[in-house]
Structure formats: structure tokens, C-alpha cells
Tab-separated table of N, CA and C in Angstrom:
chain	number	residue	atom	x	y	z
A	1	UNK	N	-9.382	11.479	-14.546
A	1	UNK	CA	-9.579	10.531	-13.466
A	1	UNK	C	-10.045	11.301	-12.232
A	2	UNK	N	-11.052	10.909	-11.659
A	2	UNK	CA	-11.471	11.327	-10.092
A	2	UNK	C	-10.412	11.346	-9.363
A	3	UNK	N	-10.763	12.264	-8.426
A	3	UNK	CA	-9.799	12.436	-7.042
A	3	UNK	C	-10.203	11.389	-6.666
A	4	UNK	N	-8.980	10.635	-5.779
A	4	UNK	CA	-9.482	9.494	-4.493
A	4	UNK	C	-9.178	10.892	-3.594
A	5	UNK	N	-10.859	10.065	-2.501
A	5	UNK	CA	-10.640	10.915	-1.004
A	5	UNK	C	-10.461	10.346	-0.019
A	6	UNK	N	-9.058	10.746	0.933
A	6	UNK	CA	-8.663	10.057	1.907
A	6	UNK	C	-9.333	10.582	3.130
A	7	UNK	N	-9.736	9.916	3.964
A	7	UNK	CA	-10.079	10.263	5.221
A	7	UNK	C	-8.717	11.111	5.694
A	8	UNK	N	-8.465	12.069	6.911
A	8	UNK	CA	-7.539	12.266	7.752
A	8	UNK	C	-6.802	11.212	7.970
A	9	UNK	N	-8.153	11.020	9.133
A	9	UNK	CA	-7.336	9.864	9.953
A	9	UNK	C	-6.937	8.305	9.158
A	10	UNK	N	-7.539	8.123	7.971
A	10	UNK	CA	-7.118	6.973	7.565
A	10	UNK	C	-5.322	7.650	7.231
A	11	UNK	N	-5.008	8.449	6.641
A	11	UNK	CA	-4.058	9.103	5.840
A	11	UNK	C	-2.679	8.992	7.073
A	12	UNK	N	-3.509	9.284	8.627
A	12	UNK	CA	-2.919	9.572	9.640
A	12	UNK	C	-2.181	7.952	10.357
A	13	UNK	N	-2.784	7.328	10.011
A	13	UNK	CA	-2.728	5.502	10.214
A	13	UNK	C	-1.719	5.486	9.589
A	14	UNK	N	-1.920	5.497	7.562
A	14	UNK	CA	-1.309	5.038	7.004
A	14	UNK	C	0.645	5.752	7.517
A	15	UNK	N	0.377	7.085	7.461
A	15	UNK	CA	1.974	7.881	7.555
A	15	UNK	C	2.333	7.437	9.309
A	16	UNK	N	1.612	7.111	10.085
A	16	UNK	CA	1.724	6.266	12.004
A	16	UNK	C	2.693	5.012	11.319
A	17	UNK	N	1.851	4.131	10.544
A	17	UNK	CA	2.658	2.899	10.518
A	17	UNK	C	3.920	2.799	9.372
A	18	UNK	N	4.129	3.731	8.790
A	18	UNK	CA	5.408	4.363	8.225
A	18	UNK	C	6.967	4.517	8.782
A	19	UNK	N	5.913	5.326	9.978
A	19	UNK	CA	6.782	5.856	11.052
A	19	UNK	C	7.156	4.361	12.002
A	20	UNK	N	6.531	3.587	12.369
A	20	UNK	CA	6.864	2.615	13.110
A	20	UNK	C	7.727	1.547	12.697
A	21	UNK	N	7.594	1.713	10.986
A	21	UNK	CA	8.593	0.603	10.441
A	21	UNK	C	9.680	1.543	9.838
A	22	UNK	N	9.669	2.102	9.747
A	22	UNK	CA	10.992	3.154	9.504
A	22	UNK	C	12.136	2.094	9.946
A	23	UNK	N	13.408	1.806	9.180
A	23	UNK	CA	13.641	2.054	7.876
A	23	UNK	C	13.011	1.338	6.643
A	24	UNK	N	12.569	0.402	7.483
A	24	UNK	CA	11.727	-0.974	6.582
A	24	UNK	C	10.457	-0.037	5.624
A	25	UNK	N	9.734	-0.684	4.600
A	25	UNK	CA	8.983	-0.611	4.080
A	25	UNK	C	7.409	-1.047	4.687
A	26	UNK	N	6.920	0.023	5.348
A	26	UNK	CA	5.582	-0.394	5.860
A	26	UNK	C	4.861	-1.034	4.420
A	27	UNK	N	3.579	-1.887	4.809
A	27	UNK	CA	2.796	-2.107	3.548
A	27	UNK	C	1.050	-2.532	4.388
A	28	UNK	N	0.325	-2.591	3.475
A	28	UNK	CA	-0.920	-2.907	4.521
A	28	UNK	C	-1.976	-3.060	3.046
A	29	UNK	N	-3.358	-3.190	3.496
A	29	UNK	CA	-4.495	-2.516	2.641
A	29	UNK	C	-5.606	-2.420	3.298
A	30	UNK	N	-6.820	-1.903	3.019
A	30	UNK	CA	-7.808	-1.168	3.381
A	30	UNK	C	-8.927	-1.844	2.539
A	31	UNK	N	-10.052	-2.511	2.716
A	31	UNK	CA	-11.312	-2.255	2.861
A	31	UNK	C	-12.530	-1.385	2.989
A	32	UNK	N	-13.129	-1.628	2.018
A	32	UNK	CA	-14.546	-0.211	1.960
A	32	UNK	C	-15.382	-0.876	1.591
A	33	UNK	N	-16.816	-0.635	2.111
A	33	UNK	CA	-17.747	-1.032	1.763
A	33	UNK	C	-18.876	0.031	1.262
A	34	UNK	N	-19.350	0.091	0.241
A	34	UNK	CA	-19.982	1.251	-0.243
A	34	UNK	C	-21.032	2.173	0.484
A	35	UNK	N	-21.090	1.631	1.888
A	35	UNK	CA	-21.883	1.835	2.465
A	35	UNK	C	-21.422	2.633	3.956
A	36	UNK	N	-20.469	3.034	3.529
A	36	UNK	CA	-19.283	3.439	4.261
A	36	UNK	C	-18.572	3.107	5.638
A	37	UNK	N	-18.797	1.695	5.340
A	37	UNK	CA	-17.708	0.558	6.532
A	37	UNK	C	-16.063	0.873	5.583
A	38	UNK	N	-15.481	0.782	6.831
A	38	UNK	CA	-14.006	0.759	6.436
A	38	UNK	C	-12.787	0.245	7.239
A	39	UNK	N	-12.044	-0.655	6.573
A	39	UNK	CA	-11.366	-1.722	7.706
A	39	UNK	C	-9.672	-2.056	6.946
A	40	UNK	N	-8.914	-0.787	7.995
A	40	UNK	CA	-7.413	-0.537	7.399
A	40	UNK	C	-6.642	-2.375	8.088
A	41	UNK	N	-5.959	-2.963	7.369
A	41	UNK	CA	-4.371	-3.602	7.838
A	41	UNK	C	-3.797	-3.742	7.465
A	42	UNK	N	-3.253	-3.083	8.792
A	42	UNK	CA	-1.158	-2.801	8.588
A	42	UNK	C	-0.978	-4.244	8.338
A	43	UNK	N	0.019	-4.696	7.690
A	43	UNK	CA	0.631	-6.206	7.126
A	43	UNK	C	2.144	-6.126	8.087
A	44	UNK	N	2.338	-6.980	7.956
A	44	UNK	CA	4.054	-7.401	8.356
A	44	UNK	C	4.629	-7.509	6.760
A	45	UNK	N	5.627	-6.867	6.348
A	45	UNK	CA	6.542	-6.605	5.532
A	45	UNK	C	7.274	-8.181	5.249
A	46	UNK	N	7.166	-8.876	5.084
A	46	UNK	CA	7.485	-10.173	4.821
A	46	UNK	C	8.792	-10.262	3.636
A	47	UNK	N	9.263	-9.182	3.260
A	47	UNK	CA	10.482	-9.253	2.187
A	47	UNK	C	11.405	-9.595	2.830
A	48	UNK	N	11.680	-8.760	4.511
A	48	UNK	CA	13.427	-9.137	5.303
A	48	UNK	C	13.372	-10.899	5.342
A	49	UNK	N	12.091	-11.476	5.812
A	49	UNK	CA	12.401	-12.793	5.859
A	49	UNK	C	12.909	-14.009	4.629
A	50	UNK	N	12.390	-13.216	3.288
A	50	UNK	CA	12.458	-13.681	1.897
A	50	UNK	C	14.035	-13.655	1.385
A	51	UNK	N	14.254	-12.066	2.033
A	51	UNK	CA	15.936	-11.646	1.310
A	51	UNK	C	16.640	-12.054	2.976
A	52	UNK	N	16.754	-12.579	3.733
A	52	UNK	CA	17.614	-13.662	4.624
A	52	UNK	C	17.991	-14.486	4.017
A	53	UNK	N	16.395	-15.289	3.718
A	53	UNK	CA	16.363	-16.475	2.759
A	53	UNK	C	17.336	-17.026	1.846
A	54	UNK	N	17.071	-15.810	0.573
A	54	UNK	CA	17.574	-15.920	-0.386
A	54	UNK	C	17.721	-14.496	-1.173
A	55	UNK	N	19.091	-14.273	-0.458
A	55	UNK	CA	19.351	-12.434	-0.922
A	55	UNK	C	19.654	-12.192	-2.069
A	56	UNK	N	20.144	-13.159	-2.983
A	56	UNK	CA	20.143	-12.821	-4.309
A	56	UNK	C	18.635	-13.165	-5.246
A	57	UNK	N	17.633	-13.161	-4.789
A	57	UNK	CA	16.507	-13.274	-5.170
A	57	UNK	C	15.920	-12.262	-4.997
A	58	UNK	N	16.221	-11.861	-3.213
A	58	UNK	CA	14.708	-11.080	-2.704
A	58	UNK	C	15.606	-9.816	-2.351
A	59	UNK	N	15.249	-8.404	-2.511
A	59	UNK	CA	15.672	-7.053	-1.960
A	59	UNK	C	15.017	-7.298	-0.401
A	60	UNK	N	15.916	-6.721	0.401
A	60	UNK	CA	16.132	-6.285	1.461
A	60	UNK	C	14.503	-4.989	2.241
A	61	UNK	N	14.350	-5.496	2.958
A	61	UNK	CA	13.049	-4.478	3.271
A	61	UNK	C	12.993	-3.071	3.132
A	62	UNK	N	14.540	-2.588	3.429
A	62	UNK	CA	14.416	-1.570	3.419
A	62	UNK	C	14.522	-1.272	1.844
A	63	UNK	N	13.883	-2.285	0.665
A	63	UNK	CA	13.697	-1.554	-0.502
A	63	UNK	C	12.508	-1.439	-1.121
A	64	UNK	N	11.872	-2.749	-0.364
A	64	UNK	CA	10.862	-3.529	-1.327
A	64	UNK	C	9.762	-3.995	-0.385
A	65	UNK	N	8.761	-4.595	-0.566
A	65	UNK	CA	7.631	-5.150	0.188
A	65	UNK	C	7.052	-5.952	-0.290
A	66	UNK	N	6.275	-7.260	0.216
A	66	UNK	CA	5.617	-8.149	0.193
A	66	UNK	C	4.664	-8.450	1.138
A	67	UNK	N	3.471	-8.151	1.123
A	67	UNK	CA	2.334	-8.362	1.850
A	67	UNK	C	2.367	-9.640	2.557
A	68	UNK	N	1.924	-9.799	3.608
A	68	UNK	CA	1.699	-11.364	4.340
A	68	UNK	C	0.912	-11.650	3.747
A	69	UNK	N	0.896	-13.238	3.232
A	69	UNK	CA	-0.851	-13.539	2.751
A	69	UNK	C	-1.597	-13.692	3.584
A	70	UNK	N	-1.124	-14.167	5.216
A	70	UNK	CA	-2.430	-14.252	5.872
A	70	UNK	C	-2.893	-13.280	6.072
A	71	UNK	N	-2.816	-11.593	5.853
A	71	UNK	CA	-3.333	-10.675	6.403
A	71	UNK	C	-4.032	-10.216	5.093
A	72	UNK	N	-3.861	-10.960	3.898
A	72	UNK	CA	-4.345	-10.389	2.783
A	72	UNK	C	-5.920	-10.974	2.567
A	73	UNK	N	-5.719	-12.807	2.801
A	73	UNK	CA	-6.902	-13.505	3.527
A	73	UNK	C	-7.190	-12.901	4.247
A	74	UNK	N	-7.176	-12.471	5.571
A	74	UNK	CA	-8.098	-11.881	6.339
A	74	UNK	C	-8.581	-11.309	5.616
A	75	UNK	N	-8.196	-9.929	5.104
A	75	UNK	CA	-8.564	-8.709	4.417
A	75	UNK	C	-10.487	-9.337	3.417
A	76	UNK	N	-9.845	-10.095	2.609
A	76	UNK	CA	-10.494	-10.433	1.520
A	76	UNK	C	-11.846	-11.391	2.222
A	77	UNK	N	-11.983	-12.051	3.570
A	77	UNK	CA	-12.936	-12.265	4.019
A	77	UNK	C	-13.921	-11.980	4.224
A	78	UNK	N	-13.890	-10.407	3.818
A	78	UNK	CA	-14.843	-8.869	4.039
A	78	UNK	C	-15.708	-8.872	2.749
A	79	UNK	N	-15.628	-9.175	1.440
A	79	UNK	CA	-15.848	-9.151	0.364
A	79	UNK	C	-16.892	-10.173	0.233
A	80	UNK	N	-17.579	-11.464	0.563
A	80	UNK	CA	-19.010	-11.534	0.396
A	80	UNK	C	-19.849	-10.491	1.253
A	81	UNK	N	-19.645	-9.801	2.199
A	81	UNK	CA	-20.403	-9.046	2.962
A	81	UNK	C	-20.509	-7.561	2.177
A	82	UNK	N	-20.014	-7.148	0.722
A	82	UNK	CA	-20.354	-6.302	0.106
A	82	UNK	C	-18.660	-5.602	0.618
A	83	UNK	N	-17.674	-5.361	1.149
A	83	UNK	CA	-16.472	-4.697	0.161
A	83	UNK	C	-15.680	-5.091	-0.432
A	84	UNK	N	-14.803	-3.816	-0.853
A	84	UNK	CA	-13.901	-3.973	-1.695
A	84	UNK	C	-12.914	-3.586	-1.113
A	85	UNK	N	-11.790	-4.151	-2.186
A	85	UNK	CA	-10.249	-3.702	-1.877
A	85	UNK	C	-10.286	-2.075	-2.536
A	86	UNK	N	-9.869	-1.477	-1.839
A	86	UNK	CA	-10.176	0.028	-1.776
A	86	UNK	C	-8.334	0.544	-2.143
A	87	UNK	N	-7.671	0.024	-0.908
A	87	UNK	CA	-6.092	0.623	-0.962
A	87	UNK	C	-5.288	-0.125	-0.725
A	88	UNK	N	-4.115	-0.104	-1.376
A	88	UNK	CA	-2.887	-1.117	-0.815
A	88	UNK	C	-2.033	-0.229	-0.797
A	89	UNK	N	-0.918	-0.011	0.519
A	89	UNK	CA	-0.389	0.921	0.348
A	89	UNK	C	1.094	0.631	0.893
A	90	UNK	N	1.835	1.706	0.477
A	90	UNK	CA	3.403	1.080	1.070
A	90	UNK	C	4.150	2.250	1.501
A	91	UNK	N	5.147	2.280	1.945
A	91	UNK	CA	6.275	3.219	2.466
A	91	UNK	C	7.129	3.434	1.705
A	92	UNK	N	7.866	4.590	1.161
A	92	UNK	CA	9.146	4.628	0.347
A	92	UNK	C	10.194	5.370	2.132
A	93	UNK	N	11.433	5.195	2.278
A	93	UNK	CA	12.041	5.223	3.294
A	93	UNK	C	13.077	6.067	2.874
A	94	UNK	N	12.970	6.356	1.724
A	94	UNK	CA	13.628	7.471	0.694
A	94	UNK	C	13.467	8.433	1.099
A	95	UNK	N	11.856	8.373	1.865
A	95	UNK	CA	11.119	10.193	1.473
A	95	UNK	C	10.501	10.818	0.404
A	96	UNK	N	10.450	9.912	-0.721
A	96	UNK	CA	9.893	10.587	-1.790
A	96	UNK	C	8.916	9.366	-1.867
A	97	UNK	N	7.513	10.129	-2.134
A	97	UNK	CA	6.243	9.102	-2.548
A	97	UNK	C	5.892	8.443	-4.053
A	98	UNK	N	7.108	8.233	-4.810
A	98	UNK	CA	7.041	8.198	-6.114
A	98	UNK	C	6.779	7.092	-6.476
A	99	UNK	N	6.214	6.427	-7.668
A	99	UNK	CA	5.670	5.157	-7.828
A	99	UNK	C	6.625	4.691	-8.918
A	100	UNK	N	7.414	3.589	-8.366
A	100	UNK	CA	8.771	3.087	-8.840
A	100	UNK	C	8.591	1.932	-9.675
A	101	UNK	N	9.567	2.104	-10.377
A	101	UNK	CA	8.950	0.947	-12.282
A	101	UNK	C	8.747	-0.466	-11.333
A	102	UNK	N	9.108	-1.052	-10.523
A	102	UNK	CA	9.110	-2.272	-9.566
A	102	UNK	C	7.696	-1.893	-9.228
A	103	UNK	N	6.985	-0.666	-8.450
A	103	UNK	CA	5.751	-0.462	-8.045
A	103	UNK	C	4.924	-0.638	-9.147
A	104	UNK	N	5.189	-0.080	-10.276
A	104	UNK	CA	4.372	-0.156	-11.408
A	104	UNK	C	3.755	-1.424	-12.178
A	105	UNK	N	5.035	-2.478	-11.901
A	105	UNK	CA	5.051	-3.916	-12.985
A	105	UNK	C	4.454	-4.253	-11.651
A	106	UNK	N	4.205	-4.205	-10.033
A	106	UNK	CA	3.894	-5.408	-9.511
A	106	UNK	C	1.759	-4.774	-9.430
A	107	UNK	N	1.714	-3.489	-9.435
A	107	UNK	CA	0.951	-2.941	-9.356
A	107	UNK	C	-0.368	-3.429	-10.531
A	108	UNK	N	0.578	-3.551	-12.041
A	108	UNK	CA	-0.362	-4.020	-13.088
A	108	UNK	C	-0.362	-5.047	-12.950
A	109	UNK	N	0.139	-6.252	-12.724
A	109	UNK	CA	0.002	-7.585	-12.366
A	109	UNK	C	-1.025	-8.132	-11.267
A	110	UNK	N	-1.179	-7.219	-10.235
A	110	UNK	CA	-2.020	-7.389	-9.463
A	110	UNK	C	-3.500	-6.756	-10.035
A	111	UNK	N	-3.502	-6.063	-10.692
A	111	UNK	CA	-4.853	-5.266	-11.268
A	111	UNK	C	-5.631	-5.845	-12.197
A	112	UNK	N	-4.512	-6.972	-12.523
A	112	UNK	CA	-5.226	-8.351	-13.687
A	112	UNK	C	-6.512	-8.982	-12.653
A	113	UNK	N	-6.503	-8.871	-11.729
A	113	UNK	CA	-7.361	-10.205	-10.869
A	113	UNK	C	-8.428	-8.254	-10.817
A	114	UNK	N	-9.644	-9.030	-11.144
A	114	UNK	CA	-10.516	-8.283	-11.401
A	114	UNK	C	-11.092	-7.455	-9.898
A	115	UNK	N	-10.466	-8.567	-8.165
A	115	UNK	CA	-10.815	-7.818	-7.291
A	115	UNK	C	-9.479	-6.657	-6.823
A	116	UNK	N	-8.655	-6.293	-7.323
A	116	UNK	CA	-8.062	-5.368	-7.261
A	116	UNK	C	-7.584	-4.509	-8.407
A	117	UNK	N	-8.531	-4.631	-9.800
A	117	UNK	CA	-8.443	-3.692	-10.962
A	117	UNK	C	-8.704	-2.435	-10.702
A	118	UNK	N	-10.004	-1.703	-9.482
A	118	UNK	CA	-10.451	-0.728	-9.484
A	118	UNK	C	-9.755	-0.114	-8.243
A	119	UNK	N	-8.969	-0.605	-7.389
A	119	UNK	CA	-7.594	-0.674	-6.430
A	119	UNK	C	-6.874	0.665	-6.549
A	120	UNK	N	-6.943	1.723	-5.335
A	120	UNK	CA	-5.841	2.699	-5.482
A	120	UNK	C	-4.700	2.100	-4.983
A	121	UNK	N	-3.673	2.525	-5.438
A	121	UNK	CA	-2.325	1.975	-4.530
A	121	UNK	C	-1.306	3.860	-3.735
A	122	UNK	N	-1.307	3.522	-2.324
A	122	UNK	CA	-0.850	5.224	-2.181
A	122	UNK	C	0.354	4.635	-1.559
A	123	UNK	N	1.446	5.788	-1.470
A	123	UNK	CA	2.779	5.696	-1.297
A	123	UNK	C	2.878	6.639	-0.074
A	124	UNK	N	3.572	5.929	0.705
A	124	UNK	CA	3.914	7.198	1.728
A	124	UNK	C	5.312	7.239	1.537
A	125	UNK	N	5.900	8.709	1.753
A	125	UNK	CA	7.424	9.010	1.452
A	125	UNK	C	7.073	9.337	3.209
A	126	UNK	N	8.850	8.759	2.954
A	126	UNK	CA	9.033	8.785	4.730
A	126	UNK	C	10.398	9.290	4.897
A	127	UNK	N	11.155	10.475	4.973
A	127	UNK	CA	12.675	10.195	4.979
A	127	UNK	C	12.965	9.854	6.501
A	128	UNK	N	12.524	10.061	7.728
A	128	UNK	CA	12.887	9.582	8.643
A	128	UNK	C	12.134	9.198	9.469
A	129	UNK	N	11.794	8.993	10.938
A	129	UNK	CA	11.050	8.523	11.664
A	129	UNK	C	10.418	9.629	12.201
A	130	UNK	N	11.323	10.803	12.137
A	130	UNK	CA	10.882	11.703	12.238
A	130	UNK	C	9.981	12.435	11.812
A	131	UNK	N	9.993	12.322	10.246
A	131	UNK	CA	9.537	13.681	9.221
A	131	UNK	C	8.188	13.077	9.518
A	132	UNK	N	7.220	14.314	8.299
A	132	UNK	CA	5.889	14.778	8.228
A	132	UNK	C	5.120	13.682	8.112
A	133	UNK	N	6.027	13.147	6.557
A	133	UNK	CA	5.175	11.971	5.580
A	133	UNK	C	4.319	12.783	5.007
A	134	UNK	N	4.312	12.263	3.355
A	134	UNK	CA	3.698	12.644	2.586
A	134	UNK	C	3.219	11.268	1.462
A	135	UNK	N	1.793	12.088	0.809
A	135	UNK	CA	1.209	10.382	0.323
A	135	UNK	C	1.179	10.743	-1.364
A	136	UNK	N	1.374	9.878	-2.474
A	136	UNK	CA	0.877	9.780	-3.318
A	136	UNK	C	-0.516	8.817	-3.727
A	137	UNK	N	-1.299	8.739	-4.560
A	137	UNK	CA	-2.140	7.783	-4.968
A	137	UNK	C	-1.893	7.601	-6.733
A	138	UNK	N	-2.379	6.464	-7.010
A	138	UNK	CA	-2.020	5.872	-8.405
A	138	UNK	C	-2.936	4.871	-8.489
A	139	UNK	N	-3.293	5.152	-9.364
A	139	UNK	CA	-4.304	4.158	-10.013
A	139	UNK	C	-4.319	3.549	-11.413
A	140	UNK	N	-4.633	2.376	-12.436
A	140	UNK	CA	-4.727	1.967	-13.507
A	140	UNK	C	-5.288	2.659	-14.058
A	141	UNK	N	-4.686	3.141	-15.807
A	141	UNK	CA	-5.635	3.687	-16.353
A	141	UNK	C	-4.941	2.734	-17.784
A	142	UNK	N	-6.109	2.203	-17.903
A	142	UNK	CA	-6.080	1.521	-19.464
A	142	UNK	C	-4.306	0.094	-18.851
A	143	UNK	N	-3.863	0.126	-19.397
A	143	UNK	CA	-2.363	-0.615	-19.605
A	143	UNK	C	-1.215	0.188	-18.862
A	144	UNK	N	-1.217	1.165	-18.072
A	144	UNK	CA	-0.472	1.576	-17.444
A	144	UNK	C	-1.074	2.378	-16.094
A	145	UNK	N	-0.092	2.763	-14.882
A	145	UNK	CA	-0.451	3.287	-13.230
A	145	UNK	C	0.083	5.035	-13.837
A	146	UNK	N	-1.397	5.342	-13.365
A	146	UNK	CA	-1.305	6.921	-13.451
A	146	UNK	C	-1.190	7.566	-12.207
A	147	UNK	N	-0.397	8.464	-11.708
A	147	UNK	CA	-0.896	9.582	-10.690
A	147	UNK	C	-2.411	9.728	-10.436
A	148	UNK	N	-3.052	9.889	-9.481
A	148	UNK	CA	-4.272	10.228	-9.396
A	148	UNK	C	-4.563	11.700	-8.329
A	149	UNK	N	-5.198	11.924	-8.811
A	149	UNK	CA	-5.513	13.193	-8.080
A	149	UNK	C	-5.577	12.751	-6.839
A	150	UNK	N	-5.446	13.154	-5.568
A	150	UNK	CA	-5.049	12.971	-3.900
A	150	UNK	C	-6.285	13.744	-3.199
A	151	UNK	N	-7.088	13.757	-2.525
A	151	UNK	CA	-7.630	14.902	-1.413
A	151	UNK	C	-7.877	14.506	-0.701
A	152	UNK	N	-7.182	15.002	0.930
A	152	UNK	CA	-7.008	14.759	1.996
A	152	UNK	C	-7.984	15.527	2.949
A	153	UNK	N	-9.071	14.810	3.520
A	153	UNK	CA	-10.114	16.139	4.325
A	153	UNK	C	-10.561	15.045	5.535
């Protein structure tokens, strides 16, 4: 599998809004157009309002994430004008960027809809508000989410 290549500063966004939702689960996605337009949003974490709701249904933010749909509509408004869904990405608050069997089953489910099959998904590990942040990327390969090679320039 190809390296995905992250911009810096996209990389620098993604581990910023990490840091701002610390302890919560940041989440967002990114836009690309092959032509090299590119258009990051941060989402509102919409799980704390779900597990208020109904806590024996929904995990608590600081475990899990759920994209806003209106920011996902926005997002996808970009796509007759030639892009694609490029990244969806989330926070682990753990600190470790690992792609968790929950990341995995919601990850292949979403990769069914043919505009997010070719979709990296990257993880930022965050242990505090403090720390570095560090990113994984993962991508579909065949019936299961592989590691993907990372390069950051």
C-alpha cells in the first residue's frame, strides 16, 4: 500500500483540534481535490449529546465519536466540483493512535458507500492537552483496515 502524505500543517490542525477537545474525542474530515484544493472540518463530537440521551446506548465522548451530519453535508457539497473525501479523522485521549475493533467495524461500514471506500481514516493519540500528539493512518485493504504507511513533510 502507498504512503498517504500529510501536509505539516494539515497534521498540525488535525493534533491543534485534539488538543482543544481534550478529554473528549476530537473528530472532523478533509476534502481534496486532485488538483490540489484542500478543505479540513473540525466536526462537533456529537456522542456527549447521544450518551446524555441515552447512556446505555451511546459511550460517553470521552470514548467514542460521532460526526455531526451537518458538517458532513457541508463537507460533501465539495464533491460535484471534483473532490473527494480524502480523511476522517479522530482523537484517541488515551494517547495511543491505535485503530480500535469499534474504529475498525465503523470504519468498514462506512467504506461500503463507494464515496468513502478510497478514504484514509488517521488517529491522533493525545494523552494530554499537553503532549506532542502523534498520528496513525489506516486504510481498507480488501475486507479489512490496514495500517498504512504515514509521511509527514
Amino acid at each position: 500500500m502507498s504512503p498517504y502524505l500529510l501536509d505539516q500543517d494539515d497534521a498540525n490542525d488535525y493534533i491543534a483540534h485534539a488538543r482543544r477537545e481534550w478529554p473528549r474525542e476530537a473528530c472532523g474530515l478533509a476534502m481534496r481535490h486532485p488538483a490540489g484544493g484542500r478543505v479540513i472540518y473540525p466536526a462537533p463530537n456529537i456522542i456527549g449529546k447521544m450518551h446524555r440521551v441515552a447512556p446505555g446506548t451511546w459511550r460517553p465522548a470521552t470514548e467514542a465519536f460521532v460526526i455531526d451530519p451537518k458538517v458532513l453535508q457541508a463537507a460533501l457539497h465539495w464533491i460535484p466540483q471534483g473532490f473527494r473525501l480524502d480523511v476522517i479523522y479522530h482523537s484517541h485521549p488515551t494517547g495511543q493512535p491505535d485503530f480500535s475493533r469499534d474504529d475498525r467495524a465503523l470504519a468498514l461500514a462506512w467504506s461500503r458507500n463507494p464515496l468513502v471506500a478510497e478514504t484514509t481514516w488517521l488517529v491522533v493519540g493525545m494523552k494530554d492537552r499537553r503532549a506532542e500528539g502523534s498520528l496513525t493512518a489506516w486504510a481498507r485493504a480488501g475486507t479489512v483496515m490496514v495500517e498504512r504507511p504515514l509521511v509527514i513533510a
